[in-house]
Each structure stands twice: as structure tokens, then as C-alpha cells.
CSV table of C-alpha atoms and ligand atoms in Angstrom, one decimal:
chain,number,residue,atom,x,y,z
A,1,MET,CA,0.0,0.0,0.0
A,2,SER,CA,1.5,3.3,-1.0
A,3,SER,CA,0.7,6.6,0.6
A,4,LYS,CA,0.4,10.3,-0.2
A,5,LEU,CA,2.9,12.5,1.4
A,6,VAL,CA,2.1,16.2,2.1
A,7,ILE,CA,4.8,18.6,3.3
A,8,ASP,CA,3.4,22.0,4.0
A,9,SER,CA,5.5,25.2,4.7
A,10,LEU,CA,8.2,23.2,6.4
A,11,MET,CA,10.8,25.1,8.3
A,12,LYS,CA,14.0,24.0,10.0
A,13,HIS,CA,16.1,26.5,12.0
A,14,TYR,CA,19.2,25.1,13.6
A,15,PRO,CA,20.1,26.8,16.9
A,16,ASN,CA,22.7,29.6,16.4
A,17,VAL,CA,22.4,29.5,12.6
A,18,SER,CA,20.7,32.6,11.2
A,19,ARG,CA,19.6,31.2,7.8
A,20,PRO,CA,17.0,28.4,8.0
A,21,ALA,CA,18.2,25.1,6.6
A,22,ILE,CA,14.8,24.7,5.0
A,23,ASN,CA,12.5,27.6,4.4
A,24,LYS,CA,8.7,27.1,3.8
A,25,VAL,CA,9.1,24.0,1.7
A,26,SER,CA,5.8,22.6,0.4
A,27,ILE,CA,5.7,19.4,-1.6
A,28,THR,CA,2.9,16.9,-2.3
A,29,ILE,CA,3.9,13.5,-3.5
A,30,GLU,CA,1.0,11.4,-4.8
A,31,ALA,CA,0.6,7.7,-3.8
A,32,GLY,CA,2.9,5.7,-6.0
A,33,GLU,CA,4.8,8.7,-7.3
A,34,ILE,CA,8.6,9.1,-7.3
A,35,LEU,CA,9.7,12.6,-6.4
A,36,ALA,CA,13.4,13.5,-6.9
A,37,LEU,CA,14.7,16.3,-4.7
A,38,LEU,CA,17.6,17.9,-6.5
A,39,GLY,CA,20.0,20.6,-5.5
A,40,PRO,CA,23.6,21.5,-4.7
A,41,SER,CA,25.3,20.5,-1.5
A,42,GLY,CA,23.9,22.2,1.5
A,43,CYS,CA,20.6,23.3,-0.1
A,44,GLY,CA,18.5,21.4,2.5
A,45,LYS,CA,17.4,18.3,0.7
A,46,THR,CA,18.7,15.9,3.3
A,47,THR,CA,17.2,17.9,6.1
A,48,THR,CA,13.8,17.7,4.3
A,49,LEU,CA,14.1,13.9,3.9
A,50,ARG,CA,15.3,13.4,7.5
A,51,SER,CA,12.3,15.5,8.7
A,52,VAL,CA,9.9,13.2,6.8
A,53,ALA,CA,11.7,10.2,8.4
A,54,GLY,CA,11.3,11.7,11.8
A,55,LEU,CA,15.1,11.8,12.3
A,56,GLU,CA,15.0,15.6,12.4
A,57,GLN,CA,12.6,17.8,14.2
A,58,PRO,CA,11.4,20.6,12.0
A,59,THR,CA,10.7,24.0,13.7
A,60,GLY,CA,7.6,24.9,11.6
A,61,GLY,CA,5.1,23.6,9.1
A,62,THR,CA,3.5,20.2,8.9
A,63,ILE,CA,4.2,16.8,7.4
A,64,SER,CA,1.3,14.3,6.9
A,65,ILE,CA,1.2,10.8,5.5
A,66,ASP,CA,-2.1,9.7,4.1
A,67,GLY,CA,-3.8,12.6,5.9
A,68,ILE,CA,-2.3,11.7,9.3
A,69,VAL,CA,-0.1,14.5,10.7
A,70,VAL,CA,3.3,13.2,11.8
A,71,ASN,CA,4.9,16.5,12.4
A,72,ASP,CA,3.3,19.7,13.6
A,73,PRO,CA,5.7,21.5,16.0
A,74,ALA,CA,3.2,24.4,16.5
A,75,ASN,CA,0.8,21.8,18.0
A,76,GLY,CA,3.4,19.6,19.7
A,77,ILE,CA,2.9,16.7,17.3
A,78,PHE,CA,5.8,14.5,16.6
A,79,VAL,CA,5.4,10.8,15.6
A,80,GLN,CA,8.4,8.7,16.3
A,81,PRO,CA,10.4,7.4,13.3
A,82,GLN,CA,9.6,3.7,14.0
A,83,ARG,CA,5.9,4.5,14.1
A,84,ARG,CA,5.9,6.0,10.6
A,85,ASN,CA,6.4,2.7,8.8
A,86,LEU,CA,8.9,4.1,6.2
A,87,GLY,CA,11.7,2.4,4.3
A,88,MET,CA,15.0,4.1,4.1
A,89,VAL,CA,18.1,3.6,1.9
A,90,PHE,CA,21.2,5.7,2.5
A,91,GLN,CA,24.5,6.5,0.8
A,92,SER,CA,26.4,4.1,3.1
A,93,TYR,CA,25.5,0.4,2.7
A,94,ALA,CA,23.5,0.0,5.9
A,95,VAL,CA,23.5,-3.8,6.0
A,96,TRP,CA,24.3,-6.0,8.9
A,97,PRO,CA,27.8,-7.3,8.0
A,98,HIS,CA,27.6,-10.5,10.2
A,99,MET,CA,24.4,-11.7,8.5
A,100,THR,CA,23.5,-13.4,5.2
A,101,VAL,CA,21.4,-11.7,2.6
A,102,ARG,CA,18.3,-13.6,3.8
A,103,GLU,CA,18.9,-12.6,7.4
A,104,ASN,CA,19.4,-9.0,6.5
A,105,VAL,CA,16.1,-8.8,4.5
A,106,ALA,CA,14.3,-10.8,7.2
A,107,TYR,CA,15.4,-8.6,10.0
A,108,PRO,CA,12.7,-5.9,9.9
A,109,LEU,CA,10.1,-8.6,9.4
A,110,LEU,CA,11.3,-10.4,12.5
A,111,ALA,CA,11.2,-7.1,14.4
A,112,ARG,CA,7.5,-6.8,13.3
A,113,LYS,CA,6.8,-10.3,14.6
A,114,ALA,CA,5.8,-11.8,11.2
A,115,SER,CA,5.4,-15.6,11.0
A,116,ALA,CA,8.1,-17.8,9.7
A,117,LYS,CA,6.0,-18.6,6.6
A,118,GLU,CA,5.3,-14.9,5.9
A,119,ILE,CA,9.0,-14.0,6.4
A,120,ARG,CA,10.0,-16.7,3.9
A,121,SER,CA,7.7,-15.5,1.2
A,122,LYS,CA,8.3,-11.8,1.7
A,123,VAL,CA,12.1,-12.2,1.7
A,124,ASP,CA,11.8,-14.3,-1.5
A,125,GLU,CA,9.6,-11.6,-3.1
A,126,ALA,CA,11.8,-8.7,-2.1
A,127,LEU,CA,15.0,-10.4,-3.4
A,128,GLU,CA,13.3,-11.4,-6.6
A,129,LEU,CA,12.3,-7.7,-7.0
A,130,VAL,CA,15.9,-6.5,-6.7
A,131,GLY,CA,17.4,-9.4,-8.7
A,132,LEU,CA,19.3,-11.1,-5.9
A,133,SER,CA,17.4,-14.4,-5.6
A,134,ASP,CA,20.5,-16.4,-6.4
A,135,TYR,CA,22.5,-14.7,-3.5
A,136,ILE,CA,20.0,-15.5,-0.7
A,137,ASP,CA,22.4,-17.5,1.5
A,138,ARG,CA,25.5,-15.5,0.8
A,139,PRO,CA,27.1,-13.4,3.6
A,140,VAL,CA,26.5,-9.8,2.7
A,141,VAL,CA,30.2,-9.0,3.1
A,142,ALA,CA,30.9,-11.2,0.0
A,143,LEU,CA,28.8,-8.9,-2.2
A,144,SER,CA,29.8,-5.9,-4.4
A,145,GLY,CA,28.7,-2.4,-3.3
A,146,GLY,CA,25.9,-2.4,-5.8
A,147,GLN,CA,24.6,-5.7,-4.6
A,148,MET,CA,24.8,-4.5,-1.0
A,149,GLN,CA,22.6,-1.5,-1.9
A,150,ARG,CA,20.2,-4.0,-3.5
A,151,VAL,CA,20.1,-5.8,-0.2
A,152,ALA,CA,19.4,-2.6,1.6
A,153,LEU,CA,16.6,-1.8,-0.8
A,154,ALA,CA,15.1,-5.3,-0.5
A,155,ARG,CA,15.2,-4.9,3.3
A,156,SER,CA,13.5,-1.6,3.1
A,157,LEU,CA,10.8,-2.9,0.8
A,158,SER,CA,10.2,-6.4,2.4
A,159,TYR,CA,7.7,-5.0,5.0
A,160,LYS,CA,5.8,-2.9,2.4
A,161,PRO,CA,6.5,0.5,3.9
A,162,ARG,CA,4.1,3.4,3.2
A,163,LEU,CA,6.9,5.5,1.8
A,164,LEU,CA,10.5,4.8,0.6
A,165,LEU,CA,13.1,7.5,1.4
A,166,LEU,CA,16.4,7.3,-0.5
A,167,ASP,CA,19.3,9.7,0.3
A,168,GLU,CA,22.0,9.6,-2.4
A,169,PRO,CA,21.9,5.8,-2.5
A,170,LEU,CA,24.2,5.5,-5.5
A,171,SER,CA,26.9,7.9,-4.5
A,172,ASN,CA,29.4,5.3,-3.2
A,173,LEU,CA,29.2,3.2,-6.4
A,174,ASP,CA,31.6,3.4,-9.3
A,175,ALA,CA,30.3,5.1,-12.5
A,176,LYS,CA,29.2,2.0,-14.4
A,177,LEU,CA,27.4,0.3,-11.5
A,178,ARG,CA,25.8,3.6,-10.6
A,179,ILE,CA,24.2,3.9,-14.0
A,180,ARG,CA,23.0,0.2,-13.9
A,181,LEU,CA,21.5,0.5,-10.5
A,182,ARG,CA,20.0,3.9,-11.3
A,183,ASP,CA,18.1,2.4,-14.3
A,184,ASP,CA,17.0,-0.6,-12.3
A,185,LEU,CA,16.0,1.4,-9.3
A,186,ARG,CA,13.1,3.1,-11.1
A,187,LYS,CA,11.8,-0.2,-12.3
A,188,ILE,CA,12.1,-1.8,-8.8
A,189,ILE,CA,10.3,1.2,-7.1
A,190,LYS,CA,7.6,1.2,-9.7
A,191,GLU,CA,7.1,-2.5,-9.5
A,192,ALA,CA,6.9,-2.3,-5.7
A,193,GLY,CA,4.3,0.5,-6.2
A,194,VAL,CA,5.7,2.5,-3.3
A,195,THR,CA,5.7,6.3,-3.0
A,196,ALA,CA,9.3,7.5,-3.0
A,197,LEU,CA,11.3,10.6,-2.1
A,198,TYR,CA,14.7,10.4,-3.7
A,199,VAL,CA,17.4,12.9,-2.7
A,200,THR,CA,20.3,13.6,-5.1
A,201,HIS,CA,22.6,16.3,-6.3
A,202,ASP,CA,23.0,14.4,-9.7
A,203,GLN,CA,20.6,15.8,-12.4
A,204,ALA,CA,20.9,12.7,-14.5
A,205,GLU,CA,19.7,10.6,-11.6
A,206,ALA,CA,16.8,12.9,-10.9
A,207,VAL,CA,15.7,12.9,-14.5
A,208,VAL,CA,15.8,9.1,-14.9
A,209,LEU,CA,14.2,8.3,-11.6
A,210,GLY,CA,11.7,11.0,-10.8
A,211,ASP,CA,8.2,11.3,-12.1
A,212,ARG,CA,8.7,14.9,-10.9
A,213,ILE,CA,11.7,16.8,-9.8
A,214,GLY,CA,11.9,19.4,-7.1
A,215,VAL,CA,14.9,21.8,-7.3
A,216,MET,CA,16.2,23.3,-4.1
A,217,ARG,CA,18.6,26.1,-3.3
A,218,ASP,CA,19.5,27.7,0.0
A,219,GLY,CA,16.7,26.0,1.8
A,220,GLU,CA,14.0,26.9,-0.7
A,221,LEU,CA,12.1,24.9,-3.2
A,222,LEU,CA,12.5,26.8,-6.5
A,223,GLN,CA,10.5,24.7,-8.9
A,224,ILE,CA,8.7,21.4,-9.0
A,225,ASP,CA,7.8,19.9,-12.3
A,226,THR,CA,8.2,16.8,-14.6
A,227,PRO,CA,11.7,16.3,-16.0
A,228,LEU,CA,10.4,17.5,-19.4
A,229,GLY,CA,8.9,20.6,-17.9
A,230,LEU,CA,12.0,21.4,-15.9
A,231,TYR,CA,14.3,20.9,-18.8
A,232,ASN,CA,12.2,22.9,-21.3
A,233,ASN,CA,10.8,25.6,-19.0
A,234,PRO,CA,13.2,26.2,-16.2
A,235,ALA,CA,11.9,28.9,-13.9
A,236,ASN,CA,15.2,30.8,-13.6
A,237,SER,CA,18.8,30.8,-14.8
A,238,PHE,CA,20.0,28.9,-11.7
A,239,ILE,CA,17.7,25.9,-12.6
A,240,ALA,CA,18.7,26.1,-16.3
A,241,ASN,CA,22.3,26.1,-15.3
A,242,PHE,CA,22.0,23.4,-12.6
A,243,THR,CA,20.2,21.1,-15.1
A,244,GLY,CA,23.0,21.6,-17.6
A,245,ALA,CA,22.3,24.6,-19.8
A,246,GLU,CA,25.8,25.8,-20.0
A,247,ALA,CA,25.5,28.5,-22.6
A,248,VAL,CA,24.1,31.8,-21.2
A,249,LEU,CA,24.2,34.6,-23.8
A,250,ASN,CA,23.3,38.3,-23.5
A,251,GLY,CA,20.2,39.2,-25.3
A,252,VAL,CA,18.2,42.4,-25.8
A,253,ILE,CA,14.5,42.8,-26.3
A,254,GLU,CA,13.2,45.7,-28.4
A,255,PRO,CA,9.6,46.6,-27.9
A,256,VAL,CA,7.7,46.7,-31.2
A,257,GLY,CA,3.9,47.2,-31.2
A,258,GLY,CA,3.2,45.8,-27.7
A,259,ARG,CA,5.4,42.8,-28.2
A,260,GLY,CA,9.2,42.3,-27.9
A,261,VAL,CA,11.8,41.3,-30.5
A,262,LEU,CA,14.5,39.2,-29.0
A,263,ARG,CA,18.0,39.6,-30.5
A,264,LEU,CA,21.4,38.5,-29.5
A,265,VAL,CA,23.6,41.4,-28.4
A,266,GLY,CA,25.7,42.4,-31.4
A,267,SER,CA,23.4,40.9,-34.0
A,268,ASP,CA,20.5,42.2,-36.0
A,269,GLU,CA,18.8,38.9,-36.5
A,270,GLN,CA,15.5,38.4,-34.8
A,271,ILE,CA,15.4,35.2,-32.7
A,272,LYS,CA,11.8,35.3,-31.6
A,273,LEU,CA,8.9,37.4,-30.4
A,274,ILE,CA,8.4,37.8,-26.7
A,275,ASP,CA,5.1,38.5,-25.0
A,276,ASP,CA,6.1,38.4,-21.4
A,277,GLU,CA,5.7,42.0,-20.1
A,278,GLN,CA,8.3,41.8,-17.5
A,279,LEU,CA,10.9,40.6,-19.9
A,280,ILE,CA,10.0,43.3,-22.4
A,281,LYS,CA,10.3,45.9,-19.7
A,282,ALA,CA,13.7,44.6,-18.6
A,283,ARG,CA,15.1,44.8,-22.1
A,284,ASN,CA,18.4,43.3,-21.2
A,285,VAL,CA,18.0,39.6,-20.7
A,286,LYS,CA,19.9,36.3,-20.5
A,287,ILE,CA,19.3,33.6,-23.0
A,288,SER,CA,20.2,30.1,-21.8
A,289,ILE,CA,20.6,27.3,-24.2
A,290,ARG,CA,21.6,23.7,-23.8
A,291,PRO,CA,24.7,22.7,-25.9
A,292,GLU,CA,22.9,19.6,-27.1
A,293,ASN,CA,20.0,21.7,-28.5
A,294,VAL,CA,22.2,23.7,-30.9
A,295,SER,CA,23.4,22.3,-34.2
A,296,ILE,CA,26.2,23.6,-36.4
A,297,ASN,CA,26.7,23.4,-40.1
A,298,SER,CA,29.3,24.4,-42.6
A,299,VAL,CA,28.7,28.0,-43.8
A,300,THR,CA,28.3,26.7,-47.3
A,301,GLU,CA,25.3,24.5,-46.4
A,302,GLY,CA,21.7,25.5,-46.8
A,303,GLY,CA,19.8,28.0,-44.7
A,304,HIS,CA,17.9,27.8,-41.4
A,305,ALA,CA,15.2,30.0,-39.9
A,306,VAL,CA,17.5,31.6,-37.4
A,307,ALA,CA,21.2,30.9,-38.0
A,308,PHE,CA,24.2,33.0,-36.9
A,309,VAL,CA,27.7,32.8,-38.2
A,310,GLY,CA,30.2,32.0,-35.5
A,311,ASN,CA,33.8,30.9,-35.2
A,312,ILE,CA,35.0,27.8,-33.5
A,313,VAL,CA,37.6,28.8,-30.9
A,314,ASP,CA,38.2,25.5,-29.2
A,315,ARG,CA,37.0,21.9,-29.5
A,316,GLN,CA,37.1,19.1,-27.0
A,317,TYR,CA,36.9,15.6,-28.4
A,318,GLN,CA,35.1,13.4,-25.8
A,319,GLY,CA,35.1,10.1,-27.7
A,320,THR,CA,31.4,9.7,-28.4
A,321,GLN,CA,30.8,13.4,-28.8
A,322,THR,CA,32.6,16.7,-29.4
A,323,LEU,CA,32.1,19.9,-27.4
A,324,TYR,CA,32.8,23.0,-29.5
A,325,SER,CA,33.3,26.4,-28.0
A,326,VAL,CA,32.0,28.9,-30.5
A,327,ASP,CA,32.4,32.7,-30.6
A,328,LEU,CA,29.2,34.4,-31.5
A,329,TYR,CA,29.5,38.2,-31.8
A,330,GLY,CA,32.0,38.3,-29.0
A,331,GLN,CA,30.1,35.9,-26.8
A,332,ARG,CA,31.1,32.3,-26.1
A,333,MET,CA,28.7,29.3,-26.3
A,334,ASP,CA,29.2,25.6,-26.1
A,335,ILE,CA,27.7,23.3,-28.7
A,336,LEU,CA,27.7,19.6,-28.4
A,337,GLU,CA,27.7,17.3,-31.4
A,338,LEU,CA,27.2,13.6,-31.1
A,339,GLY,CA,29.4,11.2,-33.2
A,340,THR,CA,32.9,9.8,-33.0
A,341,SER,CA,34.3,11.9,-35.8
A,342,PRO,CA,34.4,15.7,-35.2
A,343,ARG,CA,33.4,17.6,-38.4
A,344,PHE,CA,34.9,21.0,-37.7
A,345,GLN,CA,38.3,22.4,-36.8
A,346,SER,CA,39.3,25.2,-34.4
A,347,GLY,CA,39.3,28.5,-36.3
A,348,GLU,CA,36.6,27.4,-38.7
A,349,ALA,CA,33.6,29.6,-39.4
A,350,VAL,CA,30.3,27.8,-38.9
A,351,LYS,CA,26.6,28.4,-39.1
A,352,VAL,CA,24.9,28.1,-35.7
A,353,ASN,CA,21.3,27.0,-35.9
A,354,PHE,CA,19.5,28.6,-33.0
A,355,PRO,CA,16.9,26.4,-31.2
A,356,ILE,CA,14.1,29.0,-31.0
A,357,ASP,CA,11.8,26.7,-29.0
A,358,ASN,CA,14.5,25.4,-26.7
A,359,CYS,CA,16.0,28.7,-25.5
A,360,SER,CA,14.9,30.1,-22.2
A,361,VAL,CA,14.9,33.9,-21.6
A,362,PHE,CA,15.5,35.4,-18.1
A,363,ILE,CA,15.8,38.8,-16.7
A,364,ASN,CA,19.5,39.7,-16.0
B,401,LIG,N1,23.2,19.9,12.8
B,401,LIG,C1,23.3,21.0,12.1
B,401,LIG,N2,23.5,22.2,12.7
B,401,LIG,C2,23.6,23.3,12.0
B,401,LIG,N3,23.4,23.4,10.7
B,401,LIG,C3,23.2,22.2,10.0
B,401,LIG,C4,23.1,21.0,10.7
B,401,LIG,N4,22.8,20.0,9.8
B,401,LIG,C5,22.7,20.7,8.6
B,401,LIG,N5,22.9,22.0,8.7
B,401,LIG,C6,22.9,23.0,7.6
B,401,LIG,O1,21.7,23.0,7.0
B,401,LIG,C7,21.8,23.2,5.6
B,401,LIG,C8,21.2,22.1,4.8
B,401,LIG,O2,21.9,20.9,5.0
B,401,LIG,P1,21.4,19.5,4.3
B,401,LIG,O3,22.3,18.5,4.8
B,401,LIG,O4,20.0,19.4,4.4
B,401,LIG,O5,21.8,19.9,2.8
B,401,LIG,P2,21.9,18.9,1.5
B,401,LIG,O6,21.3,19.6,0.4
B,401,LIG,O7,21.3,17.6,1.8
B,401,LIG,O8,23.5,18.8,1.3
B,401,LIG,P3,24.4,17.5,1.0
B,401,LIG,O9,24.0,17.0,-0.3
B,401,LIG,O10,25.8,18.0,1.1
B,401,LIG,O11,24.0,16.5,2.1
B,401,LIG,C9,23.3,23.4,5.3
B,401,LIG,O12,23.6,24.7,5.3
B,401,LIG,C10,23.9,22.7,6.6
B,401,LIG,O13,25.2,23.3,6.8
């Protein structure tokens, strides 16, 4: 059974620290949904997760699980962690080293006084879910890091928690394992049908795992949206940047008949028309573009709706792709081209095809 989690105006003030670690954070996670909480180190994501777990006492706001309030400091309500029926997986492999895989996964069921028959079937089911059925009698210390995290996950899911909380569970794994377990994790969580809160500073993890992503900075929740929404309509330049839009160019908007014409500083070419009044009023704006959304062509190739001529100043061959640094009217932008053979040289003039629908415009 999965549950709905509602976090409302949550606050956490640590004693003797002026800025709150979390500041009026409100998030609703629907039953069966995976919400990834993304943000740089120190933004307050772990504090939010630990508050939901009951391991941290928030100083304001409320948390409720399936309509039952578990935290409400203003009214003296605090439900102990063990009474919240949550599953947790952390960065460190929290497994019992002296036990086998079976004993580890059975542990929370024993603590809940389940019958031997029930324990057997639930352990089998949880290990099947994480793909470790063949390792059931192995001591956990004889497993790889990735397998230990699968044990930790199976142990957290075996007793069918109402919510699964995961705090950077892939951070200690090497790159290849991290990607494999990342891809499997979503399938496992969805198959278990459990509501999940997943904390990470890795945007790729958030995108692959989350049904929605919440982005935090300095204790505040800046935006919450689907991965597609977040990537294509970031609310501000911090989010655009944090989710990988590396090129930020200076733009200017000229008002024409109630609308605004967006141009790149130094160029006469119209990029697009703008209707946002605040942007038109600001005039000087930032245009953020993802390197992978821009394409480049030889200057001799055919036209494109909005194309600028730029010069390649540098290129970095990355094996499966090449990252070009291009000068555009005195501004630098990165452009990424997939493929194992770079097509352009440093110093070459190229046509830069501007992704009109995929550029975000922000006030300076
Ligand atoms: N016990 C504490 N006392 C005082 N300040 C704390 C305490 N624990 C955390 N903080 C502060 O609260 C803020 C949020 O910390 P938190 O651990 O939630 O961030 P985070 O986004 O999870 O970062 P990381 O990814 O590095 O764990 C930080 O500024 C941190 O320094």
C-alpha cells in the first residue's frame, strides 16, 4: 500500500544559525509517485528527507502521511520514526555485515513479529524484485557495493513501507554500477508501487528516476515539475544552469507594437517574439541554451530559420561526442555534437542554428 505525502510550509532552524536550513518548503507526493529532490550540497534536501523520516525535528510547518499528521511543531505533534512505517536507503551500505542476505532482509520482518512462513515469502519476493534471488544465502560482506545496496533496498521494501526514502543511494558506487542500478531502481520502485522521495545532487539521476523533480537552493524549493517541464521551461537561470544549460548569452529585447523582439547582443537577427511584459520591460536579458540543442553546419550549407555565423575557438573531443566552444558576436557558447568523428576544426567559421523553442529567456 503506498501513501500520499504532504509537506506543508516546512521550516528548520538550527540553533545559532541565522539562515534556516529549510524555508517554507511545500511538496505533495501522490501515492505511487517518485519525487526526486535535486540541488547542490547544503541546499536542505537531506534535512527535508530526514524530517519526513522523523530523524530531524522541523521547527515549523507540517508533514502528513495519508492525511495523518506526523509533524506539527506548533501543536506539539511528533510521531516517532519507528511508528511512521517508512523504508530508508542511504548512501552508506546500511546492511548487517555479520548476516547473510536472507537474514538482512528478514530482520525488519522479525522485528515486526511476522510468522516464519510470511517472512520466507516476503524475503523471496523482495529479493526477486531487486534481482538477488541467487544470492540469498551469501554473507553480505561477500557482495559488491551495488549488490549491498540492492540488499538494503530489499530490506526496506520487504515489509511494504508506506513511503520509501532514498538519500543519495548511488553515491558510493563506481560510475558503471551507478548507472546500472539507477536504471534498475526506477523499475524496482515502480514494481513495488511504493511512494518514494529520492534525494540527489545528480541531475541525470533525478531525470531518470523522478516522475517529478523538485529543485532546491539555499533551503528553498525553487521549482517542481516533470523532467520534461523542468528541462524545457526552467523557472530561472539557476535551474537552467543546474540542469546543464551551459550557454548563457546576453540578449536584448526591443519593444515593437506591444510585443518584444529578442535579439542576440551584437546581431540584428530576430530570434523570436516575446510576449512576457516583465521581460519586455527589462530589455536586457539572458538567453540560456543547452549545448545539445544547438546544431552547427558548414557556412556553405543551406539556410535555417535563425542561424548565426560564429567561429570555433576550441574543441574538446570526448570520444562519443565533441564539445565545441564557439564565438558568437564576442560571446562564447558551447555546442555539443554527437558522433565519434568531429566535423569542424578550431578557427573554422560555422553556421549556428538557433533552437528557438528550446532557449529560455530570463531577466538579468
Ligand atoms: N546539525 C546541524 N547544525 C547546523 N546546521 C546544520 C546541521 N545540519 C545541517 N545543517 C545546515 O543545514 C543546511 C542544509 O543541509 P542539508 O544536509 O540538508 O543539505 P543537503 O542539500 O542535503 O546537502 P548534502 O548534499 O551536502 O548533504 C546546510 O547549510 C547545513 O550546513
